[in-house]
Amino acid sequence: MSKTRDIAPLNIAPQNTEPEDRGGPHQPLIIAKNLKKHFPIRSGLLNRKSATVHAVDGVSFEVRKGETLGIVGESGCGKSTTARLLIGLIELDDGRIIFDGDALGSDIKLKELRRGVQMVFQDSYASLNPRLTIVESIAFGPQVHGMEDPHGKARDLMRRVGLAPERFANRYPHELSGGQRQRVNIARALAMSPRLVILDEAVSALDKSVEAQVLNLLNDLREELGLTYVFISHDLNVVRYISDRVLVMYLGEVVEVGPAEAIYHRQAHPYTASLFAAMPSMDPDNRTEEPPLAGDPPNPVDPPSGCRFHTRCRFAEGVCAARKPQLASIGGDADHLAACHMGDPASGHSLASKEGSA
Ligand code: SF4
């Protein structure tokens, strides 16, 4: 089969794509620079390190104040590890996190970051202490941090997330439905007055009708409280609904990032295009001809050389295995970046955009 380009043309515009702190309405709340996290695999009687999982490998991006940044990718692509690095749940091997202008490190205490960034996980039951009532669970964080009137704050938050305190305050987690428990977890996160909330597959375990209600609640809370979200999900329709921008990860690296509508309508990276091709679409005009992804991702213990997607990419050529493509702006849109040799006329890839060929 001859190779044809049926994804958005990539017109490279060389620029510094490293996120930078800057002023203006889209000022970043968090800047992640070249984050790395490798996990050792130990084996044998002496528990010696036998291999390394490259979970997150040089990931850079920013989360702008007031936006929702969606992060998508197959299971094991590093999106949840990236979230845990952002909140300080696991330590960075390398790289920097700058939170509202302060570099994480000696200048800013991890405690402050943990308070300013809260996380909601997929498993609503495991996230709650079964021995605490709902109001105690929500009030726990403010109590520990010596905040004023923690129980009053908890009751107010219960109202905000749609749980009447008179009905639910003294119940236990097992007495609630999954959707109600996730509302409690959202209230618990908000109880710390965070600037950023990371939602890691937070609606994935819910029924579709409940999922829609919780998504609407999250949108309302973002507006009312001026929150910023990082929304991690494998469900591209949900990510599209809630996100302003979308970041696509593959095998520990960022392969594409841009405004949600640009990513949904003009995927520039073959991996993103394959992900969307596998997504069920109700709109017949919006179905792509891109074949769904074949096979599983390669082992992150031994990631492929050059472009990590080359073992599954139908456009792969020699240069793809030899050299790693860098993120670069495409189609003249400084906000839409992709890492693919087809976007670089100097790469030698036979399908690379030539001036005016788009
Ligand atoms: Fe495919 Fe090569 Fe682009 Fe990687 S760099 S996505 S292998 S065409």
Tab-separated table of C-alpha atoms and ligand atoms in Angstrom:
chain	number	residue	atom	x	y	z
A	1	MET	CA	0.000	0.000	0.000
A	2	SER	CA	1.440	3.370	-0.942
A	3	LYS	CA	1.894	5.859	1.828
A	4	THR	CA	-0.331	8.914	1.678
A	5	ARG	CA	-0.566	11.870	4.004
A	6	ASP	CA	-4.090	12.054	5.376
A	7	ILE	CA	-3.334	13.830	8.609
A	8	ALA	CA	-3.011	17.595	8.961
A	9	PRO	CA	0.000	18.994	7.116
A	10	LEU	CA	2.844	19.950	9.378
A	11	ASN	CA	4.358	23.319	8.640
A	12	ILE	CA	7.237	23.707	10.974
A	13	ALA	CA	8.018	27.082	12.471
A	14	PRO	CA	11.297	26.755	14.334
A	15	GLN	CA	11.033	28.309	17.764
A	16	ASN	CA	11.933	27.787	21.355
A	17	THR	CA	9.183	25.415	22.531
A	18	GLU	CA	10.437	25.269	26.119
A	19	PRO	CA	7.662	26.691	28.309
A	20	GLU	CA	8.585	30.024	29.807
A	21	ASP	CA	7.102	32.085	32.580
A	22	ARG	CA	5.396	35.141	31.126
A	23	GLY	CA	2.741	37.700	31.955
A	24	GLY	CA	-0.695	38.262	30.428
A	25	PRO	CA	-4.071	36.546	30.764
A	26	HIS	CA	-2.704	33.096	29.928
A	27	GLN	CA	0.049	33.209	32.504
A	28	PRO	CA	1.146	29.709	33.475
A	29	LEU	CA	0.228	28.424	36.920
A	30	ILE	CA	2.577	25.447	36.614
A	31	ILE	CA	5.542	25.025	34.312
A	32	ALA	CA	7.017	21.552	33.988
A	33	LYS	CA	10.491	21.518	32.463
A	34	ASN	CA	12.115	18.361	31.201
A	35	LEU	CA	10.549	16.094	33.863
A	36	LYS	CA	12.131	12.661	34.193
A	37	LYS	CA	11.066	9.696	36.271
A	38	HIS	CA	12.582	6.256	35.841
A	39	PHE	CA	11.545	3.339	38.048
A	40	PRO	CA	14.089	0.597	38.790
A	41	ILE	CA	12.995	-3.022	38.447
A	42	ARG	CA	14.673	-5.202	41.058
A	43	SER	CA	15.031	-8.944	40.971
A	44	GLY	CA	16.945	-11.886	42.407
A	45	LEU	CA	17.789	-12.770	45.977
A	46	LEU	CA	19.822	-9.617	46.473
A	47	ASN	CA	17.064	-7.448	45.026
A	48	ARG	CA	19.524	-5.921	42.556
A	49	LYS	CA	18.366	-3.407	39.950
A	50	SER	CA	17.944	-5.391	36.748
A	51	ALA	CA	16.213	-2.861	34.486
A	52	THR	CA	14.698	0.621	34.398
A	53	VAL	CA	11.211	1.664	33.338
A	54	HIS	CA	11.350	4.999	31.493
A	55	ALA	CA	7.979	6.205	32.818
A	56	VAL	CA	8.419	9.928	32.117
A	57	ASP	CA	11.295	10.974	29.896
A	58	GLY	CA	11.900	14.665	29.320
A	59	VAL	CA	8.339	15.998	29.513
A	60	SER	CA	7.842	19.791	29.296
A	61	PHE	CA	4.556	21.696	29.311
A	62	GLU	CA	2.675	24.428	31.096
A	63	VAL	CA	-0.751	24.622	32.711
A	64	ARG	CA	-2.247	28.096	32.297
A	65	LYS	CA	-4.276	29.850	34.956
A	66	GLY	CA	-7.992	29.101	34.645
A	67	GLU	CA	-7.687	26.475	31.913
A	68	THR	CA	-8.349	22.744	31.800
A	69	LEU	CA	-5.443	20.851	30.289
A	70	GLY	CA	-6.450	17.349	29.179
A	71	ILE	CA	-3.766	14.651	29.120
A	72	VAL	CA	-4.417	11.600	26.948
A	73	GLY	CA	-2.533	8.514	25.842
A	74	GLU	CA	-2.664	4.746	26.146
A	75	SER	CA	-2.282	3.030	29.465
A	76	GLY	CA	1.369	3.184	30.567
A	77	CYS	CA	2.183	6.335	28.550
A	78	GLY	CA	3.226	8.195	31.715
A	79	LYS	CA	0.220	10.473	32.199
A	80	SER	CA	-0.520	9.387	35.778
A	81	THR	CA	3.187	9.446	36.715
A	82	THR	CA	3.341	13.001	35.344
A	83	ALA	CA	0.363	13.930	37.556
A	84	ARG	CA	2.045	12.447	40.632
A	85	LEU	CA	5.219	14.386	39.871
A	86	LEU	CA	3.195	17.609	39.612
A	87	ILE	CA	1.672	17.137	43.039
A	88	GLY	CA	4.925	15.946	44.620
A	89	LEU	CA	3.627	12.446	45.440
A	90	ILE	CA	6.744	11.006	43.854
A	91	GLU	CA	10.169	12.589	43.499
A	92	LEU	CA	11.599	13.847	40.250
A	93	ASP	CA	14.753	12.172	38.941
A	94	ASP	CA	15.440	15.272	36.887
A	95	GLY	CA	13.746	18.418	35.627
A	96	ARG	CA	12.005	21.338	37.311
A	97	ILE	CA	8.504	22.278	38.369
A	98	ILE	CA	7.709	25.965	38.717
A	99	PHE	CA	4.485	26.675	40.615
A	100	ASP	CA	3.134	30.192	40.188
A	101	GLY	CA	6.587	31.586	39.621
A	102	ASP	CA	8.380	29.615	42.384
A	103	ALA	CA	10.705	26.777	41.521
A	104	LEU	CA	9.950	23.632	43.469
A	105	GLY	CA	12.995	22.920	45.544
A	106	SER	CA	14.643	24.856	48.304
A	107	ASP	CA	12.529	27.984	47.708
A	108	ILE	CA	9.102	26.435	48.017
A	109	LYS	CA	8.162	23.838	50.578
A	110	LEU	CA	6.639	20.658	49.243
A	111	LYS	CA	3.877	21.136	51.826
A	112	GLU	CA	2.811	24.378	50.184
A	113	LEU	CA	2.734	22.740	46.773
A	114	ARG	CA	0.662	19.864	48.130
A	115	ARG	CA	-1.860	22.325	49.506
A	116	GLY	CA	-2.012	24.399	46.314
A	117	VAL	CA	-2.394	21.311	44.115
A	118	GLN	CA	-4.993	18.692	45.002
A	119	MET	CA	-5.831	15.458	43.265
A	120	VAL	CA	-8.979	13.384	42.704
A	121	PHE	CA	-8.420	9.716	41.835
A	122	GLN	CA	-10.490	7.168	39.931
A	123	ASP	CA	-11.349	4.907	42.873
A	124	SER	CA	-13.804	6.982	44.886
A	125	TYR	CA	-14.084	4.392	47.667
A	126	ALA	CA	-10.364	3.760	48.207
A	127	SER	CA	-9.779	7.514	48.435
A	128	LEU	CA	-11.986	7.828	51.525
A	129	ASN	CA	-11.411	6.606	55.064
A	130	PRO	CA	-14.291	4.139	55.677
A	131	ARG	CA	-14.342	4.987	59.395
A	132	LEU	CA	-14.933	8.720	58.892
A	133	THR	CA	-18.327	10.249	58.149
A	134	ILE	CA	-18.618	12.386	55.043
A	135	VAL	CA	-18.377	15.674	56.928
A	136	GLU	CA	-15.372	14.387	58.905
A	137	SER	CA	-13.652	13.295	55.701
A	138	ILE	CA	-14.060	16.707	54.080
A	139	ALA	CA	-13.107	18.570	57.263
A	140	PHE	CA	-10.007	16.417	57.896
A	141	GLY	CA	-7.541	18.382	55.722
A	142	PRO	CA	-8.590	21.847	56.953
A	143	GLN	CA	-8.442	20.541	60.543
A	144	VAL	CA	-4.894	19.219	60.128
A	145	HIS	CA	-3.815	22.548	58.616
A	146	GLY	CA	-5.411	24.534	61.443
A	147	MET	CA	-7.922	26.260	59.184
A	148	GLU	CA	-10.877	28.051	60.774
A	149	ASP	CA	-14.224	26.240	61.254
A	150	PRO	CA	-13.377	23.070	59.296
A	151	HIS	CA	-16.812	21.498	59.808
A	152	GLY	CA	-18.631	24.650	58.673
A	153	LYS	CA	-16.394	24.766	55.599
A	154	ALA	CA	-17.082	21.065	54.952
A	155	ARG	CA	-20.857	21.585	55.087
A	156	ASP	CA	-20.611	24.567	52.747
A	157	LEU	CA	-18.574	22.480	50.289
A	158	MET	CA	-21.104	19.654	50.500
A	159	ARG	CA	-23.771	22.097	49.293
A	160	ARG	CA	-21.499	23.283	46.483
A	161	VAL	CA	-20.974	19.756	45.177
A	162	GLY	CA	-24.683	18.914	45.407
A	163	LEU	CA	-24.791	16.846	48.617
A	164	ALA	CA	-27.284	18.237	51.142
A	165	PRO	CA	-25.456	18.219	54.512
A	166	GLU	CA	-28.661	17.419	56.398
A	167	ARG	CA	-28.915	14.140	54.429
A	168	PHE	CA	-25.296	13.158	53.884
A	169	ALA	CA	-23.059	14.731	56.566
A	170	ASN	CA	-23.239	11.821	58.991
A	171	ARG	CA	-23.253	8.983	56.492
A	172	TYR	CA	-20.272	6.726	55.793
A	173	PRO	CA	-18.668	6.166	52.357
A	174	HIS	CA	-20.227	2.689	51.908
A	175	GLU	CA	-23.699	4.251	52.205
A	176	LEU	CA	-23.135	6.447	49.125
A	177	SER	CA	-23.222	5.699	45.392
A	178	GLY	CA	-20.048	5.996	43.292
A	179	GLY	CA	-21.126	9.390	41.934
A	180	GLN	CA	-21.917	10.712	45.424
A	181	ARG	CA	-18.551	9.476	46.729
A	182	GLN	CA	-16.760	11.218	43.880
A	183	ARG	CA	-18.584	14.448	44.821
A	184	VAL	CA	-17.198	13.954	48.349
A	185	ASN	CA	-13.689	13.519	46.937
A	186	ILE	CA	-14.080	16.719	44.913
A	187	ALA	CA	-15.242	18.539	48.066
A	188	ARG	CA	-12.238	17.122	49.981
A	189	ALA	CA	-9.890	18.449	47.308
A	190	LEU	CA	-11.567	21.873	47.363
A	191	ALA	CA	-11.421	22.015	51.164
A	192	MET	CA	-7.726	22.873	50.912
A	193	SER	CA	-8.524	25.925	48.718
A	194	PRO	CA	-6.277	24.659	45.908
A	195	ARG	CA	-5.206	26.617	42.836
A	196	LEU	CA	-4.880	23.487	40.691
A	197	VAL	CA	-6.917	20.276	40.822
A	198	ILE	CA	-5.600	17.179	39.061
A	199	LEU	CA	-8.394	14.799	38.055
A	200	ASP	CA	-6.833	11.414	37.309
A	201	GLU	CA	-9.493	9.284	35.558
A	202	ALA	CA	-11.856	10.886	38.092
A	203	VAL	CA	-15.052	10.129	36.133
A	204	SER	CA	-13.931	6.917	34.400
A	205	ALA	CA	-15.633	4.534	36.832
A	206	LEU	CA	-19.003	6.332	36.727
A	207	ASP	CA	-22.104	5.508	34.685
A	208	LYS	CA	-22.492	7.755	31.648
A	209	SER	CA	-25.396	9.772	33.099
A	210	VAL	CA	-23.588	10.300	36.418
A	211	GLU	CA	-20.368	11.075	34.547
A	212	ALA	CA	-22.129	13.915	32.677
A	213	GLN	CA	-23.449	15.367	35.944
A	214	VAL	CA	-20.002	15.287	37.562
A	215	LEU	CA	-18.401	16.870	34.463
A	216	ASN	CA	-20.962	19.692	34.571
A	217	LEU	CA	-20.278	20.131	38.276
A	218	LEU	CA	-16.528	20.358	37.594
A	219	ASN	CA	-17.103	22.987	34.896
A	220	ASP	CA	-19.331	25.038	37.235
A	221	LEU	CA	-16.816	24.843	40.092
A	222	ARG	CA	-14.000	25.924	37.812
A	223	GLU	CA	-15.976	29.020	36.816
A	224	GLU	CA	-17.191	29.850	40.331
A	225	LEU	CA	-13.899	29.278	42.148
A	226	GLY	CA	-11.439	30.303	39.414
A	227	LEU	CA	-9.818	26.858	39.445
A	228	THR	CA	-7.326	25.348	37.038
A	229	TYR	CA	-7.584	21.654	36.120
A	230	VAL	CA	-5.355	18.940	34.732
A	231	PHE	CA	-7.768	16.299	33.453
A	232	ILE	CA	-6.352	12.847	32.743
A	233	SER	CA	-8.503	10.327	30.910
A	234	HIS	CA	-8.408	7.584	28.334
A	235	ASP	CA	-11.831	8.770	27.078
A	236	LEU	CA	-11.192	11.270	24.280
A	237	ASN	CA	-14.833	12.415	24.098
A	238	VAL	CA	-14.802	13.337	27.774
A	239	VAL	CA	-11.451	15.112	27.429
A	240	ARG	CA	-12.777	17.088	24.482
A	241	TYR	CA	-15.864	18.138	26.432
A	242	ILE	CA	-13.950	19.521	29.384
A	243	SER	CA	-10.545	20.633	28.043
A	244	ASP	CA	-9.284	23.918	26.624
A	245	ARG	CA	-6.010	22.344	25.529
A	246	VAL	CA	-4.959	18.718	25.117
A	247	LEU	CA	-1.546	17.125	25.604
A	248	VAL	CA	-0.889	13.725	24.018
A	249	MET	CA	1.711	11.395	25.551
A	250	TYR	CA	3.318	8.284	24.100
A	251	LEU	CA	5.750	6.066	25.989
A	252	GLY	CA	6.828	8.732	28.480
A	253	GLU	CA	7.074	11.624	26.030
A	254	VAL	CA	4.849	14.446	24.770
A	255	VAL	CA	4.107	13.942	21.066
A	256	GLU	CA	1.498	16.654	20.507
A	257	VAL	CA	-0.106	19.522	22.419
A	258	GLY	CA	-2.553	22.193	21.340
A	259	PRO	CA	-6.005	23.741	21.647
A	260	ALA	CA	-8.647	21.017	22.069
A	261	GLU	CA	-10.469	21.836	18.826
A	262	ALA	CA	-7.210	21.866	16.820
A	263	ILE	CA	-6.213	18.492	18.262
A	264	TYR	CA	-9.652	17.034	17.555
A	265	HIS	CA	-9.973	18.327	14.014
A	266	ARG	CA	-6.376	18.633	12.769
A	267	GLN	CA	-4.259	15.954	14.439
A	268	ALA	CA	-0.701	16.515	13.334
A	269	HIS	CA	1.049	13.499	14.849
A	270	PRO	CA	0.323	10.018	13.438
A	271	TYR	CA	-0.080	8.642	16.973
A	272	THR	CA	-2.736	11.236	17.829
A	273	ALA	CA	-4.482	10.512	14.527
A	274	SER	CA	-4.535	6.781	15.330
A	275	LEU	CA	-5.920	7.413	18.810
A	276	PHE	CA	-8.750	9.464	17.327
A	277	ALA	CA	-9.397	6.920	14.609
A	278	ALA	CA	-10.016	4.338	17.307
A	279	MET	CA	-12.485	6.673	19.028
A	280	PRO	CA	-16.157	6.029	18.295
A	281	SER	CA	-17.668	9.095	16.606
A	282	MET	CA	-21.378	9.838	16.330
A	283	ASP	CA	-20.680	12.300	13.525
A	284	PRO	CA	-20.260	10.576	10.140
A	285	ASP	CA	-18.428	13.656	8.774
A	286	ASN	CA	-15.906	13.408	11.526
A	287	ARG	CA	-14.721	9.842	10.954
A	288	THR	CA	-11.145	9.476	9.756
A	289	GLU	CA	-9.674	6.917	7.399
A	290	GLU	CA	-6.684	6.433	9.683
A	291	PRO	CA	-6.372	2.760	10.669
A	292	PRO	CA	-6.593	2.173	14.419
A	293	LEU	CA	-3.387	1.512	16.307
A	294	ALA	CA	-1.927	-1.923	15.809
A	295	GLY	CA	-0.350	-3.853	18.643
A	296	ASP	CA	0.679	-2.837	22.126
A	297	PRO	CA	3.085	-0.024	22.973
A	298	PRO	CA	6.730	-1.166	23.150
A	299	ASN	CA	8.217	-2.055	26.509
A	300	PRO	CA	9.098	1.151	28.421
A	301	VAL	CA	12.114	-0.708	29.818
A	302	ASP	CA	13.706	-0.557	26.386
A	303	PRO	CA	11.995	2.218	24.401
A	304	PRO	CA	12.667	2.394	20.641
A	305	SER	CA	15.402	4.725	19.404
A	306	GLY	CA	14.622	8.032	17.679
A	307	CYS	CA	10.891	8.583	17.482
A	308	ARG	CA	9.456	6.115	20.001
A	309	PHE	CA	6.385	5.644	17.798
A	310	HIS	CA	8.388	4.389	14.796
A	311	THR	CA	7.693	0.696	15.520
A	312	ARG	CA	3.950	1.287	15.026
A	313	CYS	CA	3.863	4.254	12.631
A	314	ARG	CA	2.816	3.595	9.034
A	315	PHE	CA	4.799	6.664	7.902
A	316	ALA	CA	8.068	5.553	9.550
A	317	GLU	CA	11.260	5.908	7.519
A	318	GLY	CA	14.946	5.493	8.329
A	319	VAL	CA	15.285	8.932	9.882
A	320	CYS	CA	12.534	8.101	12.392
A	321	ALA	CA	14.564	5.368	14.104
A	322	ALA	CA	17.786	7.352	13.822
A	323	ARG	CA	16.774	10.736	15.230
A	324	LYS	CA	14.344	11.932	17.873
A	325	PRO	CA	11.946	14.561	16.473
A	326	GLN	CA	11.515	17.704	18.563
A	327	LEU	CA	8.237	19.429	19.418
A	328	ALA	CA	7.698	22.292	16.973
A	329	SER	CA	4.798	24.544	16.094
A	330	ILE	CA	2.720	23.481	13.138
A	331	GLY	CA	0.517	25.183	10.580
A	332	GLY	CA	1.641	28.604	11.805
A	333	ASP	CA	-0.130	28.040	15.141
A	334	ALA	CA	2.344	28.757	17.919
A	335	ASP	CA	0.017	27.002	20.369
A	336	HIS	CA	-0.165	23.722	18.437
A	337	LEU	CA	3.025	21.644	18.639
A	338	ALA	CA	3.898	18.160	17.410
A	339	ALA	CA	7.047	16.024	17.409
A	340	CYS	CA	7.277	14.339	14.012
A	341	HIS	CA	9.907	14.380	11.272
A	342	MET	CA	7.155	14.938	8.709
A	343	GLY	CA	6.946	18.481	10.048
A	344	ASP	CA	10.579	19.238	9.399
A	345	PRO	CA	11.692	19.757	5.778
A	346	ALA	CA	15.301	19.394	6.964
A	347	SER	CA	14.663	15.917	8.420
A	348	GLY	CA	14.959	14.074	5.129
A	349	HIS	CA	11.591	12.340	5.615
A	350	SER	CA	10.050	11.869	2.172
A	351	LEU	CA	6.658	13.168	3.330
A	352	ALA	CA	8.032	16.208	5.158
A	353	SER	CA	6.160	19.432	4.430
A	354	LYS	CA	7.927	21.504	1.822
A	355	GLU	CA	7.302	25.232	1.605
A	356	GLY	CA	3.863	25.626	0.024
A	357	SER	CA	3.172	21.910	-0.257
A	358	ALA	CA	0.589	21.946	2.513
B	1	SF4	FE1	5.949	8.420	12.388
B	1	SF4	FE2	8.456	9.174	11.845
B	1	SF4	FE3	6.634	10.984	12.567
B	1	SF4	FE4	7.561	9.252	14.340
B	1	SF4	S1	8.742	10.842	13.303
B	1	SF4	S2	5.466	9.809	14.046
B	1	SF4	S3	7.801	7.409	13.075
B	1	SF4	S4	6.640	9.742	10.693
